[in-house]
Amino acid sequence: MYSSRKVGLPIVALLLAAGGGRAGAAEPGSFGYGTAATPAQIAGWDIDVRGEDGAGLPPGKGTVDRGADVYAEQCAACHGTFGEGEGRFPKLVGGVGSLRDERPEPTVGSYWPFAPTLWDYINRAMPMPAPHTLSADDVYALTAYILNLNELVPSEFVADRNSLPKVKMRNRDAFIWTDPRPDTGAKPCMQACVNGADVKVSSTAEDRNLTPRTTGPLDTMQPK
Amino acid sequence: MRPNPLRSKAVLSDPAGADVPVGRRSFLRLGAVLTGGLALGGNSAIAEPSQESPPADAPWSQSIGAGVVDRPYGRPADTEASVIRRNVPWLTATAESSVSFSPLQDLHGIITPNGLFFERHHAGRPDIDPAQHKLLIHGLVERPLLLTMKDILRFPQTTRIHFIECPANGGMNWRAAQMNSLQFSHGMVSCAEWTGVKLSTLLEETGIKKEAKWAMVEGADGAHMNRSLPLDKCLDDCLVVYAQNGEALRPEQGYPLRLVVPGWEGNVNIKWLRRIKLGEKPWHSREETSKYTDLMPDGTSRGFTWLMDAKSVVTFPCPEKPLDGAGLYEIRGLAWTGNGKVTRVDVSVDGGINWQTARLHEPVLSKALTKFTLPWRWDGRPALVASRVVDESGYVQPTIAELRKQRGSNSVYHNNSIQTWQVKSDGTVFNVQLA
């Protein structure tokens, strides 16, 4: 999944090395600290959902219509009535076909690769001022509504643990999950590396008026 | 602390806006300084005597100072009030999902003081009761385990020094030189001594099922921020830490417990760590799909680009610290790499035509900030000052032009390019990019 440059020794070698350095360390439970987590305790925190196949999605369901109501109440103030984003809050809709543009707009519709990730994120982090207050059904409904705003599902779509993993997201196949770096091959030249005539300032931050002050009280500057 | 009956209850407004009580004596001293024509919060409160006057005993030499525990925790000198983390108010919609930058221009070593370590929150800073905080380790393990902070403190301790850098550090300069500041162009990197327990020790204690290949790590903040990590990295060098520079983590750095993933992007160093789950596949959470992925010019995106490639920056001179006339200076800077150790830093004062190798200052530690210096006699003419790091993997820090050639300018993250500072003949310094 990732390049071998990034990781250390194989797991087996590490386990053996650790075991050799400290008596019994590789034996589970050798310290004996803490308490065994019960299934009920685990269930309370076990909220994660896997994007690729929706593993972890709970029972429940929600319609696009119900989602529109929950959205108006819980989300529209920041994300805009139709997902257009108020101020600098994230847009949820649009940008389809923009990813190669000078100003790309990555949104649920144009960028997100997996629909279950949307359920997971709403459930774990939204709404920002009152996270973890929505029911599973309402999270399904919001997911259905936002997918519908992006024309990824029809208005009669019902989101549940079976339907969400099947939603084909537009950008799903555009991700490369293997880090191709290093992708530059600079050599550390020391003398006469560039022709002096070619050394030109192409861009300067002077007079751009974007930089907050770095002395005195905190700056409150807003965009020009 | 008991009130001191010898002190009056005068209250001054400090430059940050907070009312601070001051003793009568220090009030008088401040008065003397202020009537001397110097403002609080400037670089120096020491009145320059005129050249004719003989060396005089300064006011602070003619009185007795404050006693011990006057400041039971301690704080920087009042005249250092400008040395603080700062934010870019126009950058984010809220301060709760935002970032603040470390004042690198005023730091002199490889360790970032705890109050100046950069911040990045996704749902604000929770204030956690450590007596109630727990870490759950479950999923593909032999014995799912619930650990209290007391339990975690009993495990064998490990202490290491590592940098943490937000992969968006320098992101505002991908398209063009925008931020005329060292703090705002490079201040999303900090470095600390971390103390805790190896993640491998905790996972060995739970036992790892052989199908396990990935770990999901999750915070106790309002966003339950979560990321996937390959199990190999977890067992290689990750730490579950409760201390930073010898004291308990600061709340904004994850108190009471955070993950440190040495050399990898800041976002995976989960703060307020509450849960680790082992699984067979990655989770593709929002923070590793919608965010923290690198958009390429052809419309594809790179995911799981965890490594922080080698980077360096000259911290003096810089826009905040201009030169004061021609003469001998020491160019100073910091270098770091997620690949291990910095092996060399070269410095150019002519825009990259010629380079000289700088001196690396001990200690040179793996995946930690490394300090370098190079003496420079400035002739007072315009100069283009830059640094370039080479790390132990042989990787050479690229120019912004080389990066753009590979990645365009929309990838937001992982801008580790060479920084050029333009020094004008009056000594002022600007952030520029070269053709």
PDB file of N, CA, C and O in Angstrom, chain A residues 130-152:
ATOM      1  N   ALA A 130     -22.067  21.145  18.315  1.00  0.00           N
ATOM      2  CA  ALA A 130     -22.726  20.140  19.164  1.00  0.00           C
ATOM      3  C   ALA A 130     -22.522  18.742  18.580  1.00  0.00           C
ATOM      4  O   ALA A 130     -23.463  18.068  18.190  1.00  0.00           O
ATOM      5  N   PRO A 131     -21.238  18.296  18.516  1.00  0.00           N
ATOM      6  CA  PRO A 131     -20.983  16.997  17.903  1.00  0.00           C
ATOM      7  C   PRO A 131     -21.584  15.856  18.727  1.00  0.00           C
ATOM      8  O   PRO A 131     -21.788  16.012  19.937  1.00  0.00           O
ATOM      9  N   HIS A 132     -21.896  14.764  18.052  1.00  0.00           N
ATOM     10  CA  HIS A 132     -22.378  13.535  18.680  1.00  0.00           C
ATOM     11  C   HIS A 132     -23.769  13.732  19.283  1.00  0.00           C
ATOM     12  O   HIS A 132     -24.091  13.182  20.336  1.00  0.00           O
ATOM     13  N   THR A 133     -24.582  14.566  18.645  1.00  0.00           N
ATOM     14  CA  THR A 133     -25.957  14.768  19.123  1.00  0.00           C
ATOM     15  C   THR A 133     -26.984  14.257  18.113  1.00  0.00           C
ATOM     16  O   THR A 133     -28.178  14.280  18.401  1.00  0.00           O
ATOM     17  N   LEU A 134     -26.539  13.819  16.926  1.00  0.00           N
ATOM     18  CA  LEU A 134     -27.486  13.352  15.917  1.00  0.00           C
ATOM     19  C   LEU A 134     -27.699  11.843  16.053  1.00  0.00           C
ATOM     20  O   LEU A 134     -26.753  11.107  16.356  1.00  0.00           O
ATOM     21  N   SER A 135     -28.932  11.386  15.783  1.00  0.00           N
ATOM     22  CA  SER A 135     -29.203   9.946  15.791  1.00  0.00           C
ATOM     23  C   SER A 135     -28.610   9.330  14.530  1.00  0.00           C
ATOM     24  O   SER A 135     -28.335  10.027  13.536  1.00  0.00           O
ATOM     25  N   ALA A 136     -28.420   8.004  14.563  1.00  0.00           N
ATOM     26  CA  ALA A 136     -27.907   7.300  13.377  1.00  0.00           C
ATOM     27  C   ALA A 136     -28.832   7.549  12.189  1.00  0.00           C
ATOM     28  O   ALA A 136     -28.365   7.772  11.062  1.00  0.00           O
ATOM     29  N   ASP A 137     -30.148   7.532  12.427  1.00  0.00           N
ATOM     30  CA  ASP A 137     -31.097   7.772  11.335  1.00  0.00           C
ATOM     31  C   ASP A 137     -30.899   9.160  10.725  1.00  0.00           C
ATOM     32  O   ASP A 137     -30.949   9.323   9.501  1.00  0.00           O
ATOM     33  N   ASP A 138     -30.714  10.164  11.582  1.00  0.00           N
ATOM     34  CA  ASP A 138     -30.518  11.520  11.058  1.00  0.00           C
ATOM     35  C   ASP A 138     -29.195  11.656  10.302  1.00  0.00           C
ATOM     36  O   ASP A 138     -29.111  12.396   9.316  1.00  0.00           O
ATOM     37  N   VAL A 139     -28.182  10.945  10.752  1.00  0.00           N
ATOM     38  CA  VAL A 139     -26.913  10.975  10.013  1.00  0.00           C
ATOM     39  C   VAL A 139     -27.102  10.310   8.647  1.00  0.00           C
ATOM     40  O   VAL A 139     -26.616  10.816   7.627  1.00  0.00           O
ATOM     41  N   TYR A 140     -27.858   9.205   8.606  1.00  0.00           N
ATOM     42  CA  TYR A 140     -28.177   8.584   7.308  1.00  0.00           C
ATOM     43  C   TYR A 140     -28.950   9.564   6.415  1.00  0.00           C
ATOM     44  O   TYR A 140     -28.679   9.696   5.214  1.00  0.00           O
ATOM     45  N   ALA A 141     -29.913  10.254   7.029  1.00  0.00           N
ATOM     46  CA  ALA A 141     -30.738  11.188   6.246  1.00  0.00           C
ATOM     47  C   ALA A 141     -29.877  12.327   5.681  1.00  0.00           C
ATOM     48  O   ALA A 141     -30.004  12.690   4.499  1.00  0.00           O
ATOM     49  N   LEU A 142     -28.991  12.887   6.529  1.00  0.00           N
ATOM     50  CA  LEU A 142     -28.112  13.960   6.052  1.00  0.00           C
ATOM     51  C   LEU A 142     -27.194  13.472   4.941  1.00  0.00           C
ATOM     52  O   LEU A 142     -26.967  14.183   3.950  1.00  0.00           O
ATOM     53  N   THR A 143     -26.690  12.270   5.103  1.00  0.00           N
ATOM     54  CA  THR A 143     -25.812  11.695   4.069  1.00  0.00           C
ATOM     55  C   THR A 143     -26.577  11.577   2.751  1.00  0.00           C
ATOM     56  O   THR A 143     -26.075  11.963   1.688  1.00  0.00           O
ATOM     57  N   ALA A 144     -27.809  11.079   2.835  1.00  0.00           N
ATOM     58  CA  ALA A 144     -28.640  10.941   1.632  1.00  0.00           C
ATOM     59  C   ALA A 144     -28.872  12.304   0.986  1.00  0.00           C
ATOM     60  O   ALA A 144     -28.761  12.462  -0.237  1.00  0.00           O
ATOM     61  N   TYR A 145     -29.186  13.307   1.808  1.00  0.00           N
ATOM     62  CA  TYR A 145     -29.481  14.641   1.285  1.00  0.00           C
ATOM     63  C   TYR A 145     -28.257  15.250   0.582  1.00  0.00           C
ATOM     64  O   TYR A 145     -28.365  15.794  -0.528  1.00  0.00           O
ATOM     65  N   ILE A 146     -27.085  15.146   1.219  1.00  0.00           N
ATOM     66  CA  ILE A 146     -25.876  15.747   0.636  1.00  0.00           C
ATOM     67  C   ILE A 146     -25.464  15.003  -0.641  1.00  0.00           C
ATOM     68  O   ILE A 146     -25.054  15.624  -1.630  1.00  0.00           O
ATOM     69  N   LEU A 147     -25.648  13.689  -0.656  1.00  0.00           N
ATOM     70  CA  LEU A 147     -25.357  12.935  -1.890  1.00  0.00           C
ATOM     71  C   LEU A 147     -26.328  13.352  -3.000  1.00  0.00           C
ATOM     72  O   LEU A 147     -25.945  13.473  -4.163  1.00  0.00           O
ATOM     73  N   ASN A 148     -27.594  13.593  -2.609  1.00  0.00           N
ATOM     74  CA  ASN A 148     -28.595  14.016  -3.598  1.00  0.00           C
ATOM     75  C   ASN A 148     -28.318  15.422  -4.121  1.00  0.00           C
ATOM     76  O   ASN A 148     -28.438  15.676  -5.324  1.00  0.00           O
ATOM     77  N   LEU A 149     -27.907  16.338  -3.224  1.00  0.00           N
ATOM     78  CA  LEU A 149     -27.528  17.693  -3.667  1.00  0.00           C
ATOM     79  C   LEU A 149     -26.431  17.623  -4.730  1.00  0.00           C
ATOM     80  O   LEU A 149     -26.371  18.444  -5.633  1.00  0.00           O
ATOM     81  N   ASN A 150     -25.579  16.614  -4.599  1.00  0.00           N
ATOM     82  CA  ASN A 150     -24.480  16.440  -5.543  1.00  0.00           C
ATOM     83  C   ASN A 150     -24.860  15.577  -6.747  1.00  0.00           C
ATOM     84  O   ASN A 150     -23.977  15.189  -7.525  1.00  0.00           O
ATOM     85  N   GLU A 151     -26.155  15.265  -6.845  1.00  0.00           N
ATOM     86  CA  GLU A 151     -26.665  14.452  -7.962  1.00  0.00           C
ATOM     87  C   GLU A 151     -25.948  13.116  -8.078  1.00  0.00           C
ATOM     88  O   GLU A 151     -25.707  12.607  -9.177  1.00  0.00           O
ATOM     89  N   LEU A 152     -25.621  12.564  -6.915  1.00  0.00           N
ATOM     90  CA  LEU A 152     -25.003  11.237  -6.886  1.00  0.00           C
ATOM     91  C   LEU A 152     -26.043  10.150  -6.643  1.00  0.00           C
ATOM     92  O   LEU A 152     -25.807   8.979  -6.937  1.00  0.00           O
TER      93      LEU A 152
END
